Amino acid sequence: MRVLLVEDEVRLADALASVMRRERFIVDQADNLGAATEAAAIGEFDLVLLDRTLPDGEGLSLVPHLRARNPGVHIIILSARSAVQDRVVGLDEGADDYLVKPFSVDELLARIRAVRRRPAQLQGEQIRAGTVIYDLSNEEVEVNGARIDLPRRELRVLAALMKRRGRTVLRESLEQAVFAFDDEIQSNTLDSHISRLRRRLKDSGAGIEIHAIRGVGYLLREAA
């Protein structure tokens, strides 16, 4: 799962980012509305943790832009504004949940798990290719009816390719989907992840193949 954390309190932001990385999330951080808007425009996020009171504006103003780009994105407001009306406004503006500061990290993680379950119950967000079923909500993959465990970055590669099955996905687009903005990426890092993913798919009889389009990117299609 890729998370955009929009929080201007540096100590809180760094602490939350550290916790979520331990939970195997890919985390990008923004400390103001402008940076968050830019990140949302170029990155594909599954979850946004959004402070309301930012140095350059009201965090809620970002919600419509997030929804327009990705209707399925989960949004949790993190705010010291605790009045009932503040919470009502946040939820009515399109947030999935509203957590008042200060809060327990355990409660935040529980709420993240809760909002991630909702699409699976309400929409059945799954993508299929060959014998592979990818549950986007829970980031779980089944091949021939059996669950297989993939490292988080291979999961991100597979999701990006399956969403665009039969079409070439630019290398830059895959890197944006897989890596956080501040990750150090070597020239062959993406290729190494794809090479390992190819082997896993072949060994499990997935019925799909990943093809390199030289100088452009990668394409996923059903095996011949």
Short mmCIF file of C-alpha atoms in Angstrom, two decimals:
data_model
loop_
_atom_site.label_atom_id
_atom_site.label_comp_id
_atom_site.label_asym_id
_atom_site.label_seq_id
_atom_site.Cartn_x
_atom_site.Cartn_y
_atom_site.Cartn_z
CA MET A 1 0.00 0.00 0.00
CA ARG A 2 1.29 3.46 -0.91
CA VAL A 3 0.48 6.24 1.54
CA LEU A 4 0.61 10.02 1.21
CA LEU A 5 1.09 11.56 4.67
CA VAL A 6 0.19 15.27 4.71
CA GLU A 7 1.29 16.68 8.06
CA ASP A 8 3.29 19.81 8.92
CA GLU A 9 4.25 18.80 12.48
CA VAL A 10 7.67 17.32 11.70
CA ARG A 11 8.05 15.09 14.76
CA LEU A 12 4.57 13.63 14.37
CA ALA A 13 4.99 13.14 10.63
CA ASP A 14 8.33 11.37 11.01
CA ALA A 15 7.01 9.16 13.81
CA LEU A 16 3.93 8.14 11.80
CA ALA A 17 6.00 7.52 8.69
CA SER A 18 8.35 5.27 10.66
CA VAL A 19 5.45 3.24 12.08
CA MET A 20 3.82 2.78 8.68
CA ARG A 21 7.07 1.73 7.04
CA ARG A 22 7.39 -0.97 9.68
CA GLU A 23 3.92 -2.08 8.56
CA ARG A 24 5.40 -2.45 5.04
CA PHE A 25 3.68 0.63 3.59
CA ILE A 26 5.41 2.84 1.04
CA VAL A 27 5.18 6.35 2.49
CA ASP A 28 5.54 9.77 0.86
CA GLN A 29 5.43 12.88 3.04
CA ALA A 30 4.22 16.42 2.35
CA ASP A 31 4.22 19.25 4.88
CA ASN A 32 1.97 21.71 3.06
CA LEU A 33 -0.96 21.84 0.67
CA GLY A 34 1.14 22.75 -2.36
CA ALA A 35 3.51 19.83 -1.93
CA ALA A 36 0.60 17.47 -1.30
CA THR A 37 -1.20 18.64 -4.45
CA GLU A 38 1.94 18.09 -6.51
CA ALA A 39 2.50 14.64 -5.03
CA ALA A 40 -1.12 13.63 -5.68
CA ALA A 41 -0.83 14.76 -9.30
CA ILE A 42 2.09 12.47 -10.11
CA GLY A 43 1.76 9.59 -7.64
CA GLU A 44 -0.81 6.82 -7.33
CA PHE A 45 -1.81 6.50 -3.68
CA ASP A 46 -4.01 3.96 -1.91
CA LEU A 47 -4.35 5.97 1.30
CA VAL A 48 -3.99 9.63 2.27
CA LEU A 49 -3.56 10.73 5.88
CA LEU A 50 -4.48 14.40 5.83
CA ASP A 51 -4.07 17.15 8.40
CA ARG A 52 -6.62 19.95 8.10
CA THR A 53 -4.59 22.90 9.35
CA LEU A 54 -1.67 23.33 6.96
CA PRO A 55 0.61 26.36 6.57
CA ASP A 56 -0.82 27.28 3.17
CA GLY A 57 -4.47 26.33 3.50
CA GLU A 58 -7.27 24.00 4.56
CA GLY A 59 -6.38 20.35 4.06
CA LEU A 60 -9.96 19.48 3.15
CA SER A 61 -9.56 21.44 -0.08
CA LEU A 62 -7.34 18.62 -1.33
CA VAL A 63 -10.06 15.97 -1.01
CA PRO A 64 -11.91 16.72 -4.29
CA HIS A 65 -8.63 16.61 -6.23
CA LEU A 66 -7.73 13.27 -4.66
CA ARG A 67 -11.15 11.82 -5.49
CA ALA A 68 -11.05 13.14 -9.06
CA ARG A 69 -7.71 11.47 -9.70
CA ASN A 70 -8.50 8.21 -7.90
CA PRO A 71 -12.12 7.63 -6.80
CA GLY A 72 -11.09 4.60 -4.75
CA VAL A 73 -8.45 6.32 -2.63
CA HIS A 74 -8.93 6.05 1.14
CA ILE A 75 -8.74 9.36 3.03
CA ILE A 76 -8.39 9.70 6.81
CA ILE A 77 -8.35 13.16 8.38
CA LEU A 78 -5.92 13.67 11.29
CA SER A 79 -6.80 16.89 13.07
CA ALA A 80 -6.76 18.66 16.42
CA ARG A 81 -10.10 20.23 15.46
CA SER A 82 -12.32 18.05 17.59
CA ALA A 83 -15.74 19.74 17.58
CA VAL A 84 -18.60 17.63 16.28
CA GLN A 85 -19.22 20.11 13.46
CA ASP A 86 -15.56 19.89 12.38
CA ARG A 87 -15.84 16.12 12.13
CA VAL A 88 -19.14 16.33 10.28
CA VAL A 89 -17.68 18.75 7.74
CA GLY A 90 -14.65 16.53 7.20
CA LEU A 91 -16.74 13.45 6.54
CA ASP A 92 -19.25 15.33 4.38
CA GLU A 93 -16.40 16.67 2.26
CA GLY A 94 -15.51 13.10 1.32
CA ALA A 95 -13.12 11.74 3.94
CA ASP A 96 -13.57 8.08 4.92
CA ASP A 97 -12.69 8.66 8.56
CA TYR A 98 -11.74 11.44 10.97
CA LEU A 99 -9.29 10.89 13.82
CA VAL A 100 -8.82 13.59 16.45
CA LYS A 101 -5.34 14.45 17.75
CA PRO A 102 -3.81 13.29 19.97
CA PHE A 103 -4.48 9.69 19.03
CA SER A 104 -3.07 6.23 19.61
CA VAL A 105 -0.98 4.76 16.81
CA ASP A 106 -2.74 1.43 17.40
CA GLU A 107 -6.09 3.12 16.83
CA LEU A 108 -4.83 4.75 13.62
CA LEU A 109 -3.62 1.39 12.30
CA ALA A 110 -6.97 -0.19 13.21
CA ARG A 111 -8.84 2.54 11.35
CA ILE A 112 -6.58 2.06 8.33
CA ARG A 113 -7.41 -1.65 8.34
CA ALA A 114 -11.10 -0.79 8.62
CA VAL A 115 -11.19 1.59 5.65
CA ARG A 116 -9.18 -0.88 3.57
CA ARG A 117 -11.84 -3.52 4.18
CA ARG A 118 -14.71 -1.36 2.94
CA PRO A 119 -14.09 -1.54 -0.81
CA ALA A 120 -13.75 -5.31 -0.65
CA GLN A 121 -17.17 -5.50 1.01
CA LEU A 122 -18.91 -2.83 -1.08
CA GLN A 123 -17.26 -2.92 -4.49
CA GLY A 124 -15.25 -6.14 -4.74
CA GLU A 125 -12.15 -4.37 -6.04
CA GLN A 126 -10.35 -7.19 -7.83
CA ILE A 127 -8.40 -7.38 -11.04
CA ARG A 128 -7.81 -10.60 -12.95
CA ALA A 129 -5.37 -11.82 -15.56
CA GLY A 130 -4.59 -15.40 -16.49
CA THR A 131 -5.14 -17.43 -13.32
CA VAL A 132 -4.22 -14.46 -11.10
CA ILE A 133 -6.71 -12.61 -8.89
CA TYR A 134 -5.39 -9.45 -7.21
CA ASP A 135 -7.48 -8.08 -4.34
CA LEU A 136 -6.57 -4.39 -4.41
CA SER A 137 -8.17 -3.61 -1.07
CA ASN A 138 -6.18 -6.14 0.93
CA GLU A 139 -3.18 -6.38 -1.41
CA GLU A 140 -3.54 -10.15 -1.63
CA VAL A 141 -2.79 -12.28 -4.67
CA GLU A 142 -4.19 -15.68 -5.55
CA VAL A 143 -2.91 -17.91 -8.34
CA ASN A 144 -5.03 -20.91 -9.29
CA GLY A 145 -7.02 -20.36 -6.11
CA ALA A 146 -3.99 -20.44 -3.80
CA ARG A 147 -2.66 -17.34 -2.08
CA ILE A 148 0.95 -16.41 -2.79
CA ASP A 149 3.00 -13.96 -0.75
CA LEU A 150 4.87 -11.30 -2.69
CA PRO A 151 7.20 -8.58 -1.38
CA ARG A 152 5.50 -5.19 -1.31
CA ARG A 153 7.35 -3.76 -4.31
CA GLU A 154 6.60 -6.78 -6.45
CA LEU A 155 2.96 -6.37 -5.42
CA ARG A 156 3.05 -2.77 -6.65
CA VAL A 157 4.62 -3.79 -9.96
CA LEU A 158 2.03 -6.52 -10.48
CA ALA A 159 -0.87 -4.19 -9.66
CA ALA A 160 0.37 -1.49 -12.04
CA LEU A 161 0.81 -3.97 -14.88
CA MET A 162 -2.46 -5.84 -14.29
CA LYS A 163 -4.44 -2.59 -14.27
CA ARG A 164 -3.09 -1.91 -17.77
CA ARG A 165 -3.00 -5.47 -19.06
CA GLY A 166 -2.19 -5.64 -22.76
CA ARG A 167 -0.80 -2.11 -22.81
CA THR A 168 2.75 -0.90 -22.41
CA VAL A 169 3.40 0.74 -19.05
CA LEU A 170 6.16 3.33 -19.13
CA ARG A 171 9.18 2.64 -16.98
CA GLU A 172 8.73 6.02 -15.28
CA SER A 173 5.12 5.17 -14.41
CA LEU A 174 6.17 1.90 -12.80
CA GLU A 175 8.88 3.61 -10.78
CA GLN A 176 6.36 6.18 -9.52
CA ALA A 177 3.97 3.39 -8.52
CA VAL A 178 6.61 1.31 -6.75
CA PHE A 179 9.00 3.74 -5.08
CA ALA A 180 8.56 6.66 -2.72
CA PHE A 181 9.80 10.01 -3.99
CA ASP A 182 12.83 10.02 -1.68
CA ASP A 183 13.90 6.42 -2.37
CA GLU A 184 17.35 6.00 -3.91
CA ILE A 185 16.76 4.11 -7.14
CA GLN A 186 19.61 2.45 -9.05
CA SER A 187 19.29 2.07 -12.81
CA ASN A 188 18.54 -1.66 -12.52
CA THR A 189 16.43 -1.66 -9.33
CA LEU A 190 13.08 -1.91 -11.12
CA ASP A 191 14.44 -4.58 -13.49
CA SER A 192 15.53 -6.70 -10.53
CA HIS A 193 12.06 -6.59 -8.98
CA ILE A 194 10.46 -7.50 -12.31
CA SER A 195 12.90 -10.36 -12.89
CA ARG A 196 12.01 -11.91 -9.53
CA LEU A 197 8.30 -11.36 -10.13
CA ARG A 198 8.54 -13.08 -13.52
CA ARG A 199 10.05 -16.17 -11.91
CA ARG A 200 7.38 -16.31 -9.22
CA LEU A 201 4.58 -15.99 -11.78
CA LYS A 202 6.09 -18.70 -13.97
CA ASP A 203 6.72 -21.09 -11.08
CA SER A 204 3.15 -20.69 -9.81
CA GLY A 205 1.53 -21.28 -13.22
CA ALA A 206 -0.01 -17.81 -13.36
CA GLY A 207 -0.69 -17.90 -17.09
CA ILE A 208 0.63 -14.37 -17.60
CA GLU A 209 3.97 -13.03 -18.79
CA ILE A 210 5.80 -9.73 -18.40
CA HIS A 211 7.52 -8.51 -21.55
CA ALA A 212 10.12 -5.76 -21.75
CA ILE A 213 9.47 -3.13 -24.41
CA ARG A 214 13.00 -1.96 -25.08
CA GLY A 215 13.63 1.65 -24.16
CA VAL A 216 9.98 2.20 -23.18
CA GLY A 217 8.70 0.02 -20.35
CA TYR A 218 6.92 -3.27 -19.72
CA LEU A 219 3.78 -5.05 -20.89
CA LEU A 220 1.77 -7.80 -19.19
CA ARG A 221 -0.22 -10.26 -21.26
CA GLU A 222 -1.57 -13.77 -21.03
CA ALA A 223 0.93 -16.52 -21.79
CA ALA A 224 0.76 -18.06 -25.24
#
